[in-house]
């Protein structure tokens, strides 16, 4: 039975999941719909973000100037970089470890304080990650909106978007990790500076 289950599992993976991630260059809505959305495959798109003003202007000093060094912002802070994750904590009743789901501590701090924690970290037990998922770019950082397009044509047409649900700005470093999860909606993730590693199952 185990051999049959293993074989069926492998057949299913071979049928649904490609071993290589596709690359598209500034696709049309038809190409995007055909090669990504309709077949539920992640893809890497090139030739789009580099046309945005943000690609050439966003750096630490620019963000400090546009947002304001003293502007209060909400930042997720964790002791180990893992937010919204299962952590092992001491069980006071039995002196054993128990697994619990934990949320990050949401701290309000000045933009300059957050930047300093990223550039020159002094406390390994306080890892900051600007990662709210509440449309925070439009709600909290409107001064940056002119640096990105109001819409992305190929995505609007493929998803039949009238309005984009959320546009989020995430800023962190290599210490921040998003736990394994599944998003129940379509995402476009644009990397303006640095890199982001995704692990797909």
mmCIF file with all atom_site columns, C-alpha atoms in Angstrom:
data_model
loop_
_atom_site.group_PDB
_atom_site.id
_atom_site.type_symbol
_atom_site.label_atom_id
_atom_site.label_alt_id
_atom_site.label_comp_id
_atom_site.label_asym_id
_atom_site.label_entity_id
_atom_site.label_seq_id
_atom_site.pdbx_PDB_ins_code
_atom_site.Cartn_x
_atom_site.Cartn_y
_atom_site.Cartn_z
_atom_site.occupancy
_atom_site.B_iso_or_equiv
_atom_site.pdbx_formal_charge
_atom_site.auth_seq_id
_atom_site.auth_comp_id
_atom_site.auth_asym_id
_atom_site.auth_atom_id
_atom_site.pdbx_PDB_model_num
ATOM 1   C CA . UNK A 1 1   ? 0.000   0.000  0.000   1.00 0.00 ? 1   UNK A CA 1
ATOM 2   C CA . UNK A 1 2   ? 2.814   2.384  0.851   1.00 0.00 ? 2   UNK A CA 1
ATOM 3   C CA . UNK A 1 3   ? 4.444   1.810  -2.520  1.00 0.00 ? 3   UNK A CA 1
ATOM 4   C CA . UNK A 1 4   ? 1.152   2.542  -4.244  1.00 0.00 ? 4   UNK A CA 1
ATOM 5   C CA . UNK A 1 5   ? 0.641   5.723  -2.192  1.00 0.00 ? 5   UNK A CA 1
ATOM 6   C CA . UNK A 1 6   ? 4.174   6.890  -2.947  1.00 0.00 ? 6   UNK A CA 1
ATOM 7   C CA . UNK A 1 7   ? 3.700   6.221  -6.645  1.00 0.00 ? 7   UNK A CA 1
ATOM 8   C CA . UNK A 1 8   ? 0.377   8.072  -6.732  1.00 0.00 ? 8   UNK A CA 1
ATOM 9   C CA . UNK A 1 9   ? 1.897   11.014 -4.885  1.00 0.00 ? 9   UNK A CA 1
ATOM 10  C CA . UNK A 1 10  ? 4.765   11.216 -7.346  1.00 0.00 ? 10  UNK A CA 1
ATOM 11  C CA . UNK A 1 11  ? 2.413   10.922 -10.321 1.00 0.00 ? 11  UNK A CA 1
ATOM 12  C CA . UNK A 1 12  ? 0.308   13.773 -8.937  1.00 0.00 ? 12  UNK A CA 1
ATOM 13  C CA . UNK A 1 13  ? 3.357   15.995 -8.481  1.00 0.00 ? 13  UNK A CA 1
ATOM 14  C CA . UNK A 1 14  ? 4.597   15.202 -11.963 1.00 0.00 ? 14  UNK A CA 1
ATOM 15  C CA . UNK A 1 15  ? 1.198   16.064 -13.389 1.00 0.00 ? 15  UNK A CA 1
ATOM 16  C CA . UNK A 1 16  ? 0.593   19.349 -11.597 1.00 0.00 ? 16  UNK A CA 1
ATOM 17  C CA . UNK A 1 17  ? 3.959   20.860 -10.700 1.00 0.00 ? 17  UNK A CA 1
ATOM 18  C CA . UNK A 1 18  ? 6.772   21.797 -13.028 1.00 0.00 ? 18  UNK A CA 1
ATOM 19  C CA . UNK A 1 19  ? 10.248  21.309 -11.676 1.00 0.00 ? 19  UNK A CA 1
ATOM 20  C CA . UNK A 1 20  ? 11.490  24.611 -13.128 1.00 0.00 ? 20  UNK A CA 1
ATOM 21  C CA . UNK A 1 21  ? 10.089  28.068 -12.532 1.00 0.00 ? 21  UNK A CA 1
ATOM 22  C CA . UNK A 1 22  ? 9.151   29.898 -15.717 1.00 0.00 ? 22  UNK A CA 1
ATOM 23  C CA . UNK A 1 23  ? 10.440  33.341 -16.572 1.00 0.00 ? 23  UNK A CA 1
ATOM 24  C CA . UNK A 1 24  ? 8.326   35.858 -18.457 1.00 0.00 ? 24  UNK A CA 1
ATOM 25  C CA . UNK A 1 25  ? 9.501   39.204 -19.782 1.00 0.00 ? 25  UNK A CA 1
ATOM 26  C CA . UNK A 1 26  ? 6.939   41.999 -19.449 1.00 0.00 ? 26  UNK A CA 1
ATOM 27  C CA . UNK A 1 27  ? 4.111   39.639 -20.427 1.00 0.00 ? 27  UNK A CA 1
ATOM 28  C CA . UNK A 1 28  ? 0.822   40.455 -22.021 1.00 0.00 ? 28  UNK A CA 1
ATOM 29  C CA . UNK A 1 29  ? -2.309  39.612 -20.076 1.00 0.00 ? 29  UNK A CA 1
ATOM 30  C CA . UNK A 1 30  ? -2.801  36.556 -22.298 1.00 0.00 ? 30  UNK A CA 1
ATOM 31  C CA . UNK A 1 31  ? 0.720   35.262 -21.630 1.00 0.00 ? 31  UNK A CA 1
ATOM 32  C CA . UNK A 1 32  ? 0.343   35.863 -17.903 1.00 0.00 ? 32  UNK A CA 1
ATOM 33  C CA . UNK A 1 33  ? -3.045  34.162 -17.789 1.00 0.00 ? 33  UNK A CA 1
ATOM 34  C CA . UNK A 1 34  ? -1.901  31.210 -19.893 1.00 0.00 ? 34  UNK A CA 1
ATOM 35  C CA . UNK A 1 35  ? 1.511   30.561 -18.329 1.00 0.00 ? 35  UNK A CA 1
ATOM 36  C CA . UNK A 1 36  ? 0.801   31.363 -14.693 1.00 0.00 ? 36  UNK A CA 1
ATOM 37  C CA . UNK A 1 37  ? -2.740  31.996 -13.529 1.00 0.00 ? 37  UNK A CA 1
ATOM 38  C CA . UNK A 1 38  ? -4.652  29.295 -15.377 1.00 0.00 ? 38  UNK A CA 1
ATOM 39  C CA . UNK A 1 39  ? -2.175  26.549 -14.507 1.00 0.00 ? 39  UNK A CA 1
ATOM 40  C CA . UNK A 1 40  ? -1.507  27.711 -10.913 1.00 0.00 ? 40  UNK A CA 1
ATOM 41  C CA . UNK A 1 41  ? 2.232   27.985 -11.472 1.00 0.00 ? 41  UNK A CA 1
ATOM 42  C CA . UNK A 1 42  ? 4.505   30.514 -9.799  1.00 0.00 ? 42  UNK A CA 1
ATOM 43  C CA . UNK A 1 43  ? 6.561   32.535 -12.252 1.00 0.00 ? 43  UNK A CA 1
ATOM 44  C CA . UNK A 1 44  ? 9.292   35.151 -12.226 1.00 0.00 ? 44  UNK A CA 1
ATOM 45  C CA . UNK A 1 45  ? 8.515   38.253 -14.268 1.00 0.00 ? 45  UNK A CA 1
ATOM 46  C CA . UNK A 1 46  ? 11.245  40.533 -15.567 1.00 0.00 ? 46  UNK A CA 1
ATOM 47  C CA . UNK A 1 47  ? 11.202  43.828 -17.418 1.00 0.00 ? 47  UNK A CA 1
ATOM 48  C CA . UNK A 1 48  ? 8.429   45.410 -15.336 1.00 0.00 ? 48  UNK A CA 1
ATOM 49  C CA . UNK A 1 49  ? 9.710   46.734 -11.998 1.00 0.00 ? 49  UNK A CA 1
ATOM 50  C CA . UNK A 1 50  ? 12.770  48.339 -13.563 1.00 0.00 ? 50  UNK A CA 1
ATOM 51  C CA . UNK A 1 51  ? 10.425  50.753 -15.355 1.00 0.00 ? 51  UNK A CA 1
ATOM 52  C CA . UNK A 1 52  ? 8.997   52.042 -12.061 1.00 0.00 ? 52  UNK A CA 1
ATOM 53  C CA . UNK A 1 53  ? 10.358  55.281 -10.537 1.00 0.00 ? 53  UNK A CA 1
ATOM 54  C CA . UNK A 1 54  ? 10.794  53.361 -7.277  1.00 0.00 ? 54  UNK A CA 1
ATOM 55  C CA . UNK A 1 55  ? 13.402  51.128 -8.872  1.00 0.00 ? 55  UNK A CA 1
ATOM 56  C CA . UNK A 1 56  ? 15.748  54.054 -9.406  1.00 0.00 ? 56  UNK A CA 1
ATOM 57  C CA . UNK A 1 57  ? 14.903  56.185 -6.375  1.00 0.00 ? 57  UNK A CA 1
ATOM 58  C CA . UNK A 1 58  ? 14.134  53.942 -3.408  1.00 0.00 ? 58  UNK A CA 1
ATOM 59  C CA . UNK A 1 59  ? 17.034  53.683 -1.023  1.00 0.00 ? 59  UNK A CA 1
ATOM 60  C CA . UNK A 1 60  ? 17.317  54.214 2.709   1.00 0.00 ? 60  UNK A CA 1
ATOM 61  C CA . UNK A 1 61  ? 17.886  57.966 2.551   1.00 0.00 ? 61  UNK A CA 1
ATOM 62  C CA . UNK A 1 62  ? 15.108  58.495 0.022   1.00 0.00 ? 62  UNK A CA 1
ATOM 63  C CA . UNK A 1 63  ? 12.617  56.582 2.179   1.00 0.00 ? 63  UNK A CA 1
ATOM 64  C CA . UNK A 1 64  ? 13.662  58.539 5.270   1.00 0.00 ? 64  UNK A CA 1
ATOM 65  C CA . UNK A 1 65  ? 13.181  61.805 3.403   1.00 0.00 ? 65  UNK A CA 1
ATOM 66  C CA . UNK A 1 66  ? 9.828   60.885 1.869   1.00 0.00 ? 66  UNK A CA 1
ATOM 67  C CA . UNK A 1 67  ? 8.300   59.166 4.881   1.00 0.00 ? 67  UNK A CA 1
ATOM 68  C CA . UNK A 1 68  ? 9.973   61.380 7.487   1.00 0.00 ? 68  UNK A CA 1
ATOM 69  C CA . UNK A 1 69  ? 12.575  60.329 10.043  1.00 0.00 ? 69  UNK A CA 1
ATOM 70  C CA . UNK A 1 70  ? 10.256  61.068 12.973  1.00 0.00 ? 70  UNK A CA 1
ATOM 71  C CA . UNK A 1 71  ? 7.117   59.559 11.457  1.00 0.00 ? 71  UNK A CA 1
ATOM 72  C CA . UNK A 1 72  ? 5.750   56.780 13.707  1.00 0.00 ? 72  UNK A CA 1
ATOM 73  C CA . UNK A 1 73  ? 5.350   53.438 11.932  1.00 0.00 ? 73  UNK A CA 1
ATOM 74  C CA . UNK A 1 74  ? 4.108   50.008 13.018  1.00 0.00 ? 74  UNK A CA 1
ATOM 75  C CA . UNK A 1 75  ? 6.824   47.349 12.930  1.00 0.00 ? 75  UNK A CA 1
ATOM 76  C CA . UNK A 1 76  ? 6.640   43.639 13.742  1.00 0.00 ? 76  UNK A CA 1
ATOM 77  C CA . UNK A 1 77  ? 9.386   42.652 16.172  1.00 0.00 ? 77  UNK A CA 1
ATOM 78  C CA . UNK A 1 78  ? 10.410  39.085 17.009  1.00 0.00 ? 78  UNK A CA 1
ATOM 79  C CA . UNK A 1 79  ? 13.259  37.521 19.009  1.00 0.00 ? 79  UNK A CA 1
ATOM 80  C CA . UNK A 1 80  ? 14.318  35.202 16.185  1.00 0.00 ? 80  UNK A CA 1
ATOM 81  C CA . UNK A 1 81  ? 12.922  36.570 12.927  1.00 0.00 ? 81  UNK A CA 1
ATOM 82  C CA . UNK A 1 82  ? 9.965   34.181 12.767  1.00 0.00 ? 82  UNK A CA 1
ATOM 83  C CA . UNK A 1 83  ? 6.557   35.850 12.838  1.00 0.00 ? 83  UNK A CA 1
ATOM 84  C CA . UNK A 1 84  ? 3.178   34.118 12.842  1.00 0.00 ? 84  UNK A CA 1
ATOM 85  C CA . UNK A 1 85  ? 4.850   30.803 13.570  1.00 0.00 ? 85  UNK A CA 1
ATOM 86  C CA . UNK A 1 86  ? 4.851   27.796 15.876  1.00 0.00 ? 86  UNK A CA 1
ATOM 87  C CA . UNK A 1 87  ? 7.380   28.188 18.686  1.00 0.00 ? 87  UNK A CA 1
ATOM 88  C CA . UNK A 1 88  ? 8.397   25.828 21.463  1.00 0.00 ? 88  UNK A CA 1
ATOM 89  C CA . UNK A 1 89  ? 7.850   27.346 24.901  1.00 0.00 ? 89  UNK A CA 1
ATOM 90  C CA . UNK A 1 90  ? 8.386   26.040 28.388  1.00 0.00 ? 90  UNK A CA 1
ATOM 91  C CA . UNK A 1 91  ? 5.376   24.398 29.973  1.00 0.00 ? 91  UNK A CA 1
ATOM 92  C CA . UNK A 1 92  ? 5.338   25.717 33.544  1.00 0.00 ? 92  UNK A CA 1
ATOM 93  C CA . UNK A 1 93  ? 3.239   22.806 34.807  1.00 0.00 ? 93  UNK A CA 1
ATOM 94  C CA . UNK A 1 94  ? 5.390   19.943 33.535  1.00 0.00 ? 94  UNK A CA 1
ATOM 95  C CA . UNK A 1 95  ? 8.817   21.464 32.834  1.00 0.00 ? 95  UNK A CA 1
ATOM 96  C CA . UNK A 1 96  ? 8.488   20.329 29.222  1.00 0.00 ? 96  UNK A CA 1
ATOM 97  C CA . UNK A 1 97  ? 8.308   22.131 25.916  1.00 0.00 ? 97  UNK A CA 1
ATOM 98  C CA . UNK A 1 98  ? 4.991   22.802 24.245  1.00 0.00 ? 98  UNK A CA 1
ATOM 99  C CA . UNK A 1 99  ? 4.368   24.107 20.743  1.00 0.00 ? 99  UNK A CA 1
ATOM 100 C CA . UNK A 1 100 ? 2.325   27.296 20.564  1.00 0.00 ? 100 UNK A CA 1
ATOM 101 C CA . UNK A 1 101 ? 1.366   29.596 17.702  1.00 0.00 ? 101 UNK A CA 1
ATOM 102 C CA . UNK A 1 102 ? 2.869   33.028 18.272  1.00 0.00 ? 102 UNK A CA 1
ATOM 103 C CA . UNK A 1 103 ? 2.333   36.434 16.750  1.00 0.00 ? 103 UNK A CA 1
ATOM 104 C CA . UNK A 1 104 ? 5.001   39.121 16.502  1.00 0.00 ? 104 UNK A CA 1
ATOM 105 C CA . UNK A 1 105 ? 5.043   42.055 18.856  1.00 0.00 ? 105 UNK A CA 1
ATOM 106 C CA . UNK A 1 106 ? 3.790   45.098 16.987  1.00 0.00 ? 106 UNK A CA 1
ATOM 107 C CA . UNK A 1 107 ? 5.862   48.067 18.061  1.00 0.00 ? 107 UNK A CA 1
ATOM 108 C CA . UNK A 1 108 ? 5.336   51.690 17.121  1.00 0.00 ? 108 UNK A CA 1
ATOM 109 C CA . UNK A 1 109 ? 8.616   53.451 16.469  1.00 0.00 ? 109 UNK A CA 1
ATOM 110 C CA . UNK A 1 110 ? 10.053  56.296 14.459  1.00 0.00 ? 110 UNK A CA 1
ATOM 111 C CA . UNK A 1 111 ? 11.065  55.521 10.896  1.00 0.00 ? 111 UNK A CA 1
ATOM 112 C CA . UNK A 1 112 ? 14.672  56.443 11.727  1.00 0.00 ? 112 UNK A CA 1
ATOM 113 C CA . UNK A 1 113 ? 14.721  54.005 14.666  1.00 0.00 ? 113 UNK A CA 1
ATOM 114 C CA . UNK A 1 114 ? 13.502  51.204 12.424  1.00 0.00 ? 114 UNK A CA 1
ATOM 115 C CA . UNK A 1 115 ? 16.139  51.988 9.792   1.00 0.00 ? 115 UNK A CA 1
ATOM 116 C CA . UNK A 1 116 ? 18.880  52.031 12.450  1.00 0.00 ? 116 UNK A CA 1
ATOM 117 C CA . UNK A 1 117 ? 17.751  48.598 13.696  1.00 0.00 ? 117 UNK A CA 1
ATOM 118 C CA . UNK A 1 118 ? 18.063  47.274 10.138  1.00 0.00 ? 118 UNK A CA 1
ATOM 119 C CA . UNK A 1 119 ? 21.368  48.893 9.223   1.00 0.00 ? 119 UNK A CA 1
ATOM 120 C CA . UNK A 1 120 ? 23.190  48.571 12.547  1.00 0.00 ? 120 UNK A CA 1
ATOM 121 C CA . UNK A 1 121 ? 21.485  45.874 14.608  1.00 0.00 ? 121 UNK A CA 1
ATOM 122 C CA . UNK A 1 122 ? 22.501  45.962 18.259  1.00 0.00 ? 122 UNK A CA 1
ATOM 123 C CA . UNK A 1 123 ? 20.025  43.523 19.774  1.00 0.00 ? 123 UNK A CA 1
ATOM 124 C CA . UNK A 1 124 ? 19.770  40.024 18.297  1.00 0.00 ? 124 UNK A CA 1
ATOM 125 C CA . UNK A 1 125 ? 16.603  39.497 20.357  1.00 0.00 ? 125 UNK A CA 1
ATOM 126 C CA . UNK A 1 126 ? 14.745  42.319 18.601  1.00 0.00 ? 126 UNK A CA 1
ATOM 127 C CA . UNK A 1 127 ? 14.508  41.680 14.862  1.00 0.00 ? 127 UNK A CA 1
ATOM 128 C CA . UNK A 1 128 ? 12.309  44.248 13.087  1.00 0.00 ? 128 UNK A CA 1
ATOM 129 C CA . UNK A 1 129 ? 10.234  43.582 9.995   1.00 0.00 ? 129 UNK A CA 1
ATOM 130 C CA . UNK A 1 130 ? 7.910   46.088 8.383   1.00 0.00 ? 130 UNK A CA 1
ATOM 131 C CA . UNK A 1 131 ? 5.392   43.571 7.101   1.00 0.00 ? 131 UNK A CA 1
ATOM 132 C CA . UNK A 1 132 ? 1.812   44.628 7.768   1.00 0.00 ? 132 UNK A CA 1
ATOM 133 C CA . UNK A 1 133 ? -0.710  43.190 5.334   1.00 0.00 ? 133 UNK A CA 1
ATOM 134 C CA . UNK A 1 134 ? -3.440  45.791 5.663   1.00 0.00 ? 134 UNK A CA 1
ATOM 135 C CA . UNK A 1 135 ? -2.828  47.807 2.496   1.00 0.00 ? 135 UNK A CA 1
ATOM 136 C CA . UNK A 1 136 ? -0.174  49.658 4.468   1.00 0.00 ? 136 UNK A CA 1
ATOM 137 C CA . UNK A 1 137 ? 1.458   51.368 1.494   1.00 0.00 ? 137 UNK A CA 1
ATOM 138 C CA . UNK A 1 138 ? -1.686  53.280 0.640   1.00 0.00 ? 138 UNK A CA 1
ATOM 139 C CA . UNK A 1 139 ? -2.792  53.757 4.236   1.00 0.00 ? 139 UNK A CA 1
ATOM 140 C CA . UNK A 1 140 ? 0.489   54.620 5.946   1.00 0.00 ? 140 UNK A CA 1
ATOM 141 C CA . UNK A 1 141 ? 2.954   55.657 3.232   1.00 0.00 ? 141 UNK A CA 1
ATOM 142 C CA . UNK A 1 142 ? 0.983   57.714 0.691   1.00 0.00 ? 142 UNK A CA 1
ATOM 143 C CA . UNK A 1 143 ? 4.054   59.833 -0.055  1.00 0.00 ? 143 UNK A CA 1
ATOM 144 C CA . UNK A 1 144 ? 5.501   56.838 -1.926  1.00 0.00 ? 144 UNK A CA 1
ATOM 145 C CA . UNK A 1 145 ? 2.520   56.153 -4.163  1.00 0.00 ? 145 UNK A CA 1
ATOM 146 C CA . UNK A 1 146 ? 3.775   58.256 -7.063  1.00 0.00 ? 146 UNK A CA 1
ATOM 147 C CA . UNK A 1 147 ? 6.801   55.958 -7.292  1.00 0.00 ? 147 UNK A CA 1
ATOM 148 C CA . UNK A 1 148 ? 4.789   52.915 -8.318  1.00 0.00 ? 148 UNK A CA 1
ATOM 149 C CA . UNK A 1 149 ? 2.104   52.413 -10.980 1.00 0.00 ? 149 UNK A CA 1
ATOM 150 C CA . UNK A 1 150 ? -1.526  52.625 -9.983  1.00 0.00 ? 150 UNK A CA 1
ATOM 151 C CA . UNK A 1 151 ? -2.091  49.292 -11.689 1.00 0.00 ? 151 UNK A CA 1
ATOM 152 C CA . UNK A 1 152 ? -0.264  46.575 -13.603 1.00 0.00 ? 152 UNK A CA 1
ATOM 153 C CA . UNK A 1 153 ? -1.980  46.096 -16.925 1.00 0.00 ? 153 UNK A CA 1
ATOM 154 C CA . UNK A 1 154 ? -1.331  42.407 -17.500 1.00 0.00 ? 154 UNK A CA 1
ATOM 155 C CA . UNK A 1 155 ? -2.522  41.542 -13.983 1.00 0.00 ? 155 UNK A CA 1
ATOM 156 C CA . UNK A 1 156 ? -5.574  43.811 -14.079 1.00 0.00 ? 156 UNK A CA 1
ATOM 157 C CA . UNK A 1 157 ? -6.785  42.200 -17.275 1.00 0.00 ? 157 UNK A CA 1
ATOM 158 C CA . UNK A 1 158 ? -5.965  38.633 -16.255 1.00 0.00 ? 158 UNK A CA 1
ATOM 159 C CA . UNK A 1 159 ? -7.601  38.935 -12.829 1.00 0.00 ? 159 UNK A CA 1
ATOM 160 C CA . UNK A 1 160 ? -10.372 41.233 -14.064 1.00 0.00 ? 160 UNK A CA 1
ATOM 161 C CA . UNK A 1 161 ? -9.376  43.723 -11.395 1.00 0.00 ? 161 UNK A CA 1
ATOM 162 C CA . UNK A 1 162 ? -11.366 46.877 -10.902 1.00 0.00 ? 162 UNK A CA 1
ATOM 163 C CA . UNK A 1 163 ? -9.597  47.801 -7.689  1.00 0.00 ? 163 UNK A CA 1
ATOM 164 C CA . UNK A 1 164 ? -6.530  46.184 -6.138  1.00 0.00 ? 164 UNK A CA 1
ATOM 165 C CA . UNK A 1 165 ? -7.389  44.820 -2.695  1.00 0.00 ? 165 UNK A CA 1
ATOM 166 C CA . UNK A 1 166 ? -4.104  45.705 -1.019  1.00 0.00 ? 166 UNK A CA 1
ATOM 167 C CA . UNK A 1 167 ? -0.677  47.150 -1.753  1.00 0.00 ? 167 UNK A CA 1
ATOM 168 C CA . UNK A 1 168 ? 1.810   46.407 0.987   1.00 0.00 ? 168 UNK A CA 1
ATOM 169 C CA . UNK A 1 169 ? 5.306   47.677 1.641   1.00 0.00 ? 169 UNK A CA 1
ATOM 170 C CA . UNK A 1 170 ? 7.614   45.181 3.324   1.00 0.00 ? 170 UNK A CA 1
ATOM 171 C CA . UNK A 1 171 ? 11.099  46.074 4.528   1.00 0.00 ? 171 UNK A CA 1
ATOM 172 C CA . UNK A 1 172 ? 13.377  43.670 6.366   1.00 0.00 ? 172 UNK A CA 1
ATOM 173 C CA . UNK A 1 173 ? 16.729  41.961 6.227   1.00 0.00 ? 173 UNK A CA 1
ATOM 174 C CA . UNK A 1 174 ? 18.052  38.420 5.997   1.00 0.00 ? 174 UNK A CA 1
ATOM 175 C CA . UNK A 1 175 ? 17.049  37.695 9.591   1.00 0.00 ? 175 UNK A CA 1
ATOM 176 C CA . UNK A 1 176 ? 13.319  37.921 8.850   1.00 0.00 ? 176 UNK A CA 1
ATOM 177 C CA . UNK A 1 177 ? 11.529  34.769 7.739   1.00 0.00 ? 177 UNK A CA 1
ATOM 178 C CA . UNK A 1 178 ? 7.887   34.201 6.844   1.00 0.00 ? 178 UNK A CA 1
ATOM 179 C CA . UNK A 1 179 ? 6.643   30.846 8.086   1.00 0.00 ? 179 UNK A CA 1
ATOM 180 C CA . UNK A 1 180 ? 5.252   28.193 5.768   1.00 0.00 ? 180 UNK A CA 1
ATOM 181 C CA . UNK A 1 181 ? 1.790   29.254 4.670   1.00 0.00 ? 181 UNK A CA 1
ATOM 182 C CA . UNK A 1 182 ? -0.705  29.319 1.845   1.00 0.00 ? 182 UNK A CA 1
ATOM 183 C CA . UNK A 1 183 ? -2.238  32.520 0.532   1.00 0.00 ? 183 UNK A CA 1
ATOM 184 C CA . UNK A 1 184 ? -5.827  32.163 -0.591  1.00 0.00 ? 184 UNK A CA 1
ATOM 185 C CA . UNK A 1 185 ? -5.546  34.940 -3.148  1.00 0.00 ? 185 UNK A CA 1
ATOM 186 C CA . UNK A 1 186 ? -3.277  35.902 -6.001  1.00 0.00 ? 186 UNK A CA 1
ATOM 187 C CA . UNK A 1 187 ? -0.077  37.801 -5.213  1.00 0.00 ? 187 UNK A CA 1
ATOM 188 C CA . UNK A 1 188 ? 2.419   39.826 -7.199  1.00 0.00 ? 188 UNK A CA 1
ATOM 189 C CA . UNK A 1 189 ? 5.620   40.354 -5.212  1.00 0.00 ? 189 UNK A CA 1
ATOM 190 C CA . UNK A 1 190 ? 7.922   43.096 -6.489  1.00 0.00 ? 190 UNK A CA 1
ATOM 191 C CA . UNK A 1 191 ? 11.500  43.239 -5.206  1.00 0.00 ? 191 UNK A CA 1
ATOM 192 C CA . UNK A 1 192 ? 12.797  46.803 -5.445  1.00 0.00 ? 192 UNK A CA 1
ATOM 193 C CA . UNK A 1 193 ? 16.145  46.288 -3.719  1.00 0.00 ? 193 UNK A CA 1
ATOM 194 C CA . UNK A 1 194 ? 17.896  43.213 -2.332  1.00 0.00 ? 194 UNK A CA 1
ATOM 195 C CA . UNK A 1 195 ? 16.471  39.736 -2.803  1.00 0.00 ? 195 UNK A CA 1
ATOM 196 C CA . UNK A 1 196 ? 13.691  37.529 -1.524  1.00 0.00 ? 196 UNK A CA 1
ATOM 197 C CA . UNK A 1 197 ? 13.891  33.733 -1.382  1.00 0.00 ? 197 UNK A CA 1
ATOM 198 C CA . UNK A 1 198 ? 10.729  31.652 -1.718  1.00 0.00 ? 198 UNK A CA 1
ATOM 199 C CA . UNK A 1 199 ? 10.591  27.953 -0.849  1.00 0.00 ? 199 UNK A CA 1
ATOM 200 C CA . UNK A 1 200 ? 7.780   26.174 -2.707  1.00 0.00 ? 200 UNK A CA 1
ATOM 201 C CA . UNK A 1 201 ? 6.236   22.837 -1.760  1.00 0.00 ? 201 UNK A CA 1
#
